[in-house]
């Protein structure tokens, strides 16, 4: 079979006209194809040429508690407001997955159902409520197959008394965890339930066993490589805080803990540490507030952290003071996405170009989404 060497320009033209599924498959052809597909300029042009939606669903709270979910993209200086207005009632986004699926809930009560939807086709289905005896502390979703569609929803709950009349706080900095441990031991159990799209039912899984000193960081989870990942810290009596990465394998349904790089284990709380998705792999960012340098780490297949590069953000700090604007994630391999109180920003650290977009209201959360407009079969017959 003959082989052909294409220039970057030719690859750019070919891949930017391929549909989203084909473009993603081409990432395994070569490192050049993979790197190109994550460039922010390529992502914007591909979105324009293929009518693919790429950006962030930004949730904010406005006057009188009004909920809004706006689409923010680097293509448009203004957000597309009320992007989920096709749902039967206003709903909070609690998770998204690669493929454009969005998980929402209309309220904060324990017996509220969920909606699973694809915004580009305005398809939605009702997901039944999980066990109402427990309060949701963390809920996440991962995509395991696209043809046929196969996804799982993972819910972690504490076991506080179900007679206590409290509201679920999905947006709290730390979900209420302190009561969920045995006072006679240092072990803390998390009730785990899994929703399986194939059966369209919730089922109980093995409890997650942590310690009384383990807490979830306020960062959102990261769904990559068929697994969910959370940053956890252990608040011990000494002056340091030990960070670890908690992971849930979606296929095996097993939990695992991965230590962070040695240089981050005794990190100053003033610095920002957060898990991110980086070119389809699990990544980690460490923003050193004193020097305004951003270290980017990648977890390889041998479960070893490799420092990818260090980014100088001093020029960004002059435009958008850090840490007032928190780094949320990578929009592309060369662009950071940041969230402030009432605005979001795209910052290309190679060109030092900053694109700031005002979003009405108090921003609660943001979720990356990249999807086509092809209908999907959300619920099996």
Coordinates of C-alpha atoms in Angstrom, one line a residue:
X1 CA 0.0 0.0 0.0
X2 CA 1.4 3.4 -1.0
X3 CA 2.0 5.9 1.8
X4 CA 1.7 9.7 1.4
X5 CA 3.3 12.5 3.3
X6 CA 0.8 15.4 3.7
X7 CA 1.9 18.8 4.7
X8 CA 0.2 20.4 7.7
X9 CA -1.8 22.7 5.5
X10 CA -3.2 19.8 3.6
X11 CA -4.1 17.9 6.7
X12 CA -5.7 21.0 8.1
X13 CA -7.9 21.3 5.0
X14 CA -8.9 17.7 5.0
X15 CA -9.6 17.2 8.7
X16 CA -11.4 20.5 9.1
X17 CA -14.0 19.3 6.6
X18 CA -14.5 15.8 8.1
X19 CA -17.5 15.2 10.3
X20 CA -16.8 15.1 14.1
X21 CA -16.7 11.3 14.4
X22 CA -14.3 10.9 11.5
X23 CA -12.1 13.7 12.7
X24 CA -11.8 12.1 16.2
X25 CA -11.0 8.7 14.6
X26 CA -8.2 10.3 12.6
X27 CA -6.4 11.2 15.8
X28 CA -5.1 7.7 16.1
X29 CA -3.5 7.9 12.6
X30 CA -0.5 10.0 13.7
X31 CA 0.7 12.4 16.4
X32 CA 0.5 15.2 13.8
X33 CA -3.2 14.5 13.2
X34 CA -3.8 14.3 16.9
X35 CA -2.0 17.5 17.8
X36 CA -3.6 19.4 14.9
X37 CA -7.2 18.4 16.0
X38 CA -6.7 20.0 19.4
X39 CA -5.4 23.4 18.1
X40 CA -7.9 26.1 18.9
X41 CA -7.8 27.6 15.4
X42 CA -8.6 24.2 14.0
X43 CA -11.4 23.6 16.4
X44 CA -13.1 26.9 15.4
X45 CA -12.7 26.4 11.7
X46 CA -14.0 22.8 12.0
X47 CA -17.0 24.0 13.9
X48 CA -17.8 26.5 11.1
X49 CA -17.3 24.1 8.2
X50 CA -19.2 21.2 9.7
X51 CA -21.9 23.0 11.8
X52 CA -20.4 21.3 14.9
X53 CA -21.1 23.0 18.3
X54 CA -18.0 23.5 20.4
X55 CA -17.8 25.7 23.5
X56 CA -18.9 25.8 27.1
X57 CA -22.4 25.6 28.7
X58 CA -22.1 28.2 31.4
X59 CA -24.6 28.2 34.3
X60 CA -25.4 31.3 36.2
X61 CA -27.9 32.6 38.7
X62 CA -29.6 35.9 38.0
X63 CA -32.1 38.1 39.9
X64 CA -34.8 36.3 41.9
X65 CA -32.9 33.0 41.6
X66 CA -33.5 32.6 37.8
X67 CA -31.4 29.8 36.3
X68 CA -29.7 30.2 32.9
X69 CA -27.6 27.9 30.8
X70 CA -25.8 29.9 28.1
X71 CA -23.5 28.6 25.3
X72 CA -20.2 30.4 25.2
X73 CA -17.9 29.9 22.2
X74 CA -14.8 31.5 20.9
X75 CA -16.6 32.0 17.6
X76 CA -19.2 34.4 18.9
X77 CA -18.5 37.5 21.1
X78 CA -21.9 37.1 22.7
X79 CA -23.3 34.0 24.5
X80 CA -26.3 32.1 23.2
X81 CA -28.7 32.5 26.1
X82 CA -31.1 29.9 27.6
X83 CA -29.6 27.1 25.5
X84 CA -31.6 24.5 27.3
X85 CA -35.0 26.2 27.0
X86 CA -36.4 23.1 25.1
X87 CA -36.6 21.2 28.4
X88 CA -40.0 21.1 30.1
X89 CA -38.7 23.2 33.0
X90 CA -35.5 25.1 34.1
X91 CA -32.8 22.6 35.1
X92 CA -29.3 22.7 36.6
X93 CA -26.6 21.0 34.6
X94 CA -24.8 18.4 36.8
X95 CA -22.6 16.6 34.2
X96 CA -21.7 16.5 30.5
X97 CA -19.8 13.9 28.5
X98 CA -17.8 13.8 25.3
X99 CA -20.5 13.3 22.6
X100 CA -22.7 16.2 23.6
X101 CA -24.9 14.6 26.2
X102 CA -26.0 16.8 29.1
X103 CA -27.4 15.6 32.5
X104 CA -29.7 18.0 34.3
X105 CA -31.9 18.1 37.3
X106 CA -34.9 20.5 37.8
X107 CA -34.5 20.9 41.5
X108 CA -32.4 20.1 44.6
X109 CA -34.7 17.7 46.3
X110 CA -33.7 14.1 46.8
X111 CA -36.6 12.7 44.9
X112 CA -36.2 15.0 41.8
X113 CA -35.7 13.1 38.5
X114 CA -32.9 13.9 36.0
X115 CA -33.0 14.8 32.3
X116 CA -30.5 13.4 29.8
X117 CA -30.5 15.5 26.7
X118 CA -28.6 16.3 23.5
X119 CA -28.9 20.1 23.1
X120 CA -28.1 20.3 19.4
X121 CA -31.0 18.0 18.5
X122 CA -33.2 19.0 21.5
X123 CA -33.8 15.4 22.3
X124 CA -34.4 14.5 26.0
X125 CA -35.5 11.7 28.2
X126 CA -36.3 11.4 31.9
X127 CA -33.9 9.5 34.1
X128 CA -35.6 8.1 37.1
X129 CA -34.7 9.3 40.6
X130 CA -32.0 7.4 42.5
X131 CA -32.6 6.2 46.1
X132 CA -34.3 9.2 47.8
X133 CA -33.0 8.0 51.2
X134 CA -29.6 9.6 50.5
X135 CA -28.3 13.1 49.8
X136 CA -26.3 13.4 46.6
X137 CA -22.7 14.6 47.2
X138 CA -21.2 14.0 43.8
X139 CA -22.8 12.9 40.5
X140 CA -20.9 12.4 37.3
X141 CA -21.4 10.7 33.9
X142 CA -19.2 8.9 31.4
X143 CA -19.6 7.7 27.9
X144 CA -18.6 4.2 27.2
X145 CA -20.0 3.7 23.6
X146 CA -21.6 5.7 20.8
X147 CA -23.0 3.0 18.5
X148 CA -25.2 1.9 20.2
X149 CA -25.2 4.7 22.8
X150 CA -23.9 3.5 26.2
X151 CA -23.4 5.7 29.2
X152 CA -23.3 5.5 33.0
X153 CA -24.1 7.9 35.7
X154 CA -22.3 7.6 39.0
X155 CA -23.7 9.0 42.2
X156 CA -21.9 9.3 45.5
X157 CA -24.0 10.0 48.6
X158 CA -23.6 10.3 52.3
X159 CA -25.8 8.4 54.8
X160 CA -27.2 11.1 56.9
X161 CA -30.6 10.7 58.5
X162 CA -33.3 10.8 55.8
X163 CA -35.7 12.5 58.2
X164 CA -33.6 15.7 58.2
X165 CA -35.2 18.3 56.0
X166 CA -32.2 19.7 54.1
X167 CA -31.7 20.9 50.5
X168 CA -29.2 19.3 48.2
X169 CA -26.4 21.8 47.4
X170 CA -25.0 20.8 44.1
X171 CA -22.9 23.9 43.9
X172 CA -21.3 23.9 47.4
X173 CA -17.6 24.2 47.5
X174 CA -17.4 21.0 49.5
X175 CA -20.4 18.7 49.5
X176 CA -21.5 18.0 53.0
X177 CA -19.3 15.1 53.9
X178 CA -18.4 15.4 57.5
X179 CA -21.2 13.4 59.0
X180 CA -20.6 10.3 56.8
X181 CA -18.1 8.4 58.9
X182 CA -18.0 5.9 61.7
X183 CA -17.1 7.8 64.9
X184 CA -15.3 4.7 66.2
X185 CA -12.9 4.5 63.3
X186 CA -11.2 6.6 60.7
X187 CA -13.0 5.0 57.8
X188 CA -15.7 6.9 55.9
X189 CA -18.0 5.1 53.5
X190 CA -19.7 6.7 50.5
X191 CA -22.9 5.1 49.2
X192 CA -22.4 4.5 45.4
X193 CA -25.2 4.0 42.9
X194 CA -24.8 3.5 39.1
X195 CA -27.3 4.3 36.4
X196 CA -26.9 2.0 33.4
X197 CA -28.3 3.3 30.1
X198 CA -28.7 -0.2 28.7
X199 CA -31.1 -1.2 31.4
X200 CA -32.3 2.3 32.2
X201 CA -32.2 1.5 35.9
X202 CA -30.2 2.5 39.0
X203 CA -28.4 -0.2 40.9
X204 CA -26.3 -0.2 44.0
X205 CA -22.6 -0.7 43.7
X206 CA -19.9 -1.3 46.4
X207 CA -19.4 1.6 48.8
X208 CA -16.4 3.8 48.2
X209 CA -14.1 3.6 51.3
X210 CA -12.1 6.7 52.2
X211 CA -10.9 8.1 55.5
X212 CA -12.3 10.7 57.8
X213 CA -9.6 13.1 56.6
X214 CA -10.3 12.8 52.9
X215 CA -12.3 15.6 51.2
X216 CA -13.3 16.3 47.6
X217 CA -11.8 19.4 46.2
X218 CA -14.2 22.0 44.7
X219 CA -13.1 21.3 41.2
X220 CA -15.4 19.5 38.7
X221 CA -14.6 15.9 37.9
X222 CA -12.8 15.0 34.6
X223 CA -14.1 12.2 32.3
X224 CA -11.3 10.8 30.1
X225 CA -10.1 7.4 29.0
X226 CA -13.3 5.7 30.1
X227 CA -12.9 6.8 33.7
X228 CA -14.0 9.6 36.1
X229 CA -11.4 11.5 38.1
X230 CA -11.7 13.7 41.2
X231 CA -9.0 15.6 43.1
X232 CA -9.1 14.6 46.8
X233 CA -7.1 16.1 49.7
X234 CA -6.3 14.6 53.1
X235 CA -6.5 17.2 55.8
X236 CA -4.0 16.0 58.4
X237 CA -2.7 17.7 61.5
X238 CA 0.6 18.7 60.0
X239 CA 1.2 21.9 58.0
X240 CA 0.9 20.1 54.6
X241 CA -2.0 18.8 52.6
X242 CA -1.6 15.6 50.7
X243 CA -3.4 15.5 47.3
X244 CA -4.4 12.4 45.5
X245 CA -6.4 11.6 42.4
X246 CA -9.5 9.4 42.9
X247 CA -10.5 7.5 39.8
X248 CA -13.5 5.3 38.8
X249 CA -13.1 2.9 36.0
X250 CA -16.4 2.9 34.1
X251 CA -16.0 -0.6 32.5
X252 CA -14.6 -2.5 35.5
X253 CA -16.4 -0.3 38.0
X254 CA -13.4 -0.2 40.3
X255 CA -11.9 2.7 42.3
X256 CA -8.3 3.6 42.4
X257 CA -6.1 6.3 44.0
X258 CA -3.1 7.8 42.3
X259 CA -0.5 10.0 44.0
X260 CA 0.3 13.4 42.6
X261 CA 3.8 14.4 41.6
X262 CA 6.1 14.8 44.7
X263 CA 6.4 18.5 44.1
X264 CA 2.7 19.0 44.7
X265 CA 2.1 16.9 47.8
X266 CA 3.0 19.7 50.2
X267 CA 1.6 22.5 48.1
X268 CA 0.6 25.9 49.4
X269 CA -3.2 26.4 49.6
X270 CA -2.8 29.7 47.8
X271 CA -1.8 27.9 44.6
X272 CA -4.4 26.4 42.3
X273 CA -4.3 22.7 41.6
X274 CA -7.0 21.2 39.4
X275 CA -7.5 18.1 37.2
X276 CA -8.1 18.8 33.5
X277 CA -8.5 17.0 30.2
X278 CA -5.5 17.5 28.1
X279 CA -5.5 16.1 24.5
X280 CA -7.7 13.2 25.6
X281 CA -5.6 12.3 28.6
X282 CA -5.9 13.0 32.3
X283 CA -4.0 16.2 33.1
X284 CA -3.2 18.3 36.1
X285 CA -2.5 22.0 36.3
X286 CA -0.6 23.8 39.1
X287 CA -0.7 27.6 39.1
X288 CA 2.0 29.1 41.3
X289 CA 0.5 32.3 42.5
X290 CA 3.8 33.9 43.5
X291 CA 5.5 33.5 40.1
X292 CA 2.4 33.2 37.9
X293 CA 3.8 30.1 36.3
X294 CA 1.5 27.3 35.2
X295 CA 2.8 23.7 35.3
X296 CA 1.0 21.2 33.1
X297 CA 1.3 17.5 33.9
X298 CA 0.0 14.5 32.0
X299 CA -0.6 11.0 33.4
X300 CA 0.8 8.4 31.0
X301 CA -0.4 4.8 30.5
X302 CA 2.1 3.6 33.1
X303 CA 0.4 5.8 35.7
X304 CA 3.4 8.1 35.9
X305 CA 3.0 11.9 35.9
X306 CA 5.0 13.6 33.2
X307 CA 5.5 17.4 33.1
X308 CA 4.3 18.5 29.7
X309 CA 5.4 22.1 29.9
X310 CA 5.4 25.3 32.0
X311 CA 3.4 28.4 30.8
X312 CA 4.3 31.9 31.8
X313 CA 1.1 33.7 32.7
X314 CA 2.6 37.1 33.9
X315 CA 1.2 38.9 30.9
X316 CA -2.2 37.4 31.5
X317 CA -2.2 38.5 35.1
X318 CA -1.7 42.1 33.9
X319 CA -5.0 41.8 32.0
X320 CA -7.0 39.5 34.2
X321 CA -5.8 39.4 37.8
X322 CA -5.2 35.9 39.1
X323 CA -6.6 34.2 41.2
X324 CA -9.8 36.3 40.8
X325 CA -10.2 34.5 37.4
X326 CA -9.8 30.8 38.0
X327 CA -8.4 28.6 35.3
X328 CA -11.2 26.1 34.5
X329 CA -9.8 23.9 31.7
X330 CA -8.1 23.7 28.4
X331 CA -10.3 24.8 25.5
X332 CA -7.6 23.7 23.1
X333 CA -4.1 22.6 23.5
X334 CA -3.0 26.3 23.2
X335 CA -5.9 28.0 24.9
X336 CA -7.0 28.3 28.5
X337 CA -10.6 28.8 29.6
X338 CA -11.1 30.9 32.7
X339 CA -14.1 31.8 34.8
X340 CA -14.7 35.0 36.8
X341 CA -17.7 36.1 38.8
X342 CA -19.7 37.4 35.8
X343 CA -17.5 36.7 32.8
X344 CA -15.4 34.0 31.1
X345 CA -12.2 34.3 29.1
X346 CA -10.4 32.4 26.4
X347 CA -6.6 33.0 26.6
X348 CA -4.3 31.7 23.9
X349 CA -0.9 31.5 25.7
X350 CA 1.0 31.2 22.4
X351 CA -0.3 34.4 20.8
X352 CA -1.2 36.0 24.2
X353 CA -4.6 36.9 22.8
X354 CA -7.4 37.3 25.4
X355 CA -11.1 37.0 24.5
X356 CA -13.3 38.0 27.4
X357 CA -17.1 37.4 27.3
X358 CA -19.6 38.9 29.7
X359 CA -22.2 36.5 31.0
X360 CA -25.2 37.8 32.9
X361 CA -25.6 36.8 36.5
X362 CA -23.4 34.9 39.0
X363 CA -21.5 32.1 37.3
X364 CA -21.9 28.8 39.1
X365 CA -20.3 26.3 36.8
X366 CA -19.2 25.7 33.2
X367 CA -19.1 22.5 31.1
X368 CA -17.1 21.9 27.9
X369 CA -19.2 20.5 25.0
X370 CA -18.3 19.4 21.5
X371 CA -21.0 17.7 19.5
X372 CA -22.7 17.3 16.1
X373 CA -26.3 17.6 15.2
X374 CA -27.0 13.9 14.4
X375 CA -30.0 12.5 16.4
X376 CA -29.2 9.8 18.9
X377 CA -31.2 7.0 20.6
X378 CA -31.0 8.1 24.2
X379 CA -33.2 5.4 25.7
X380 CA -33.4 1.8 24.6
X381 CA -36.7 0.3 23.6

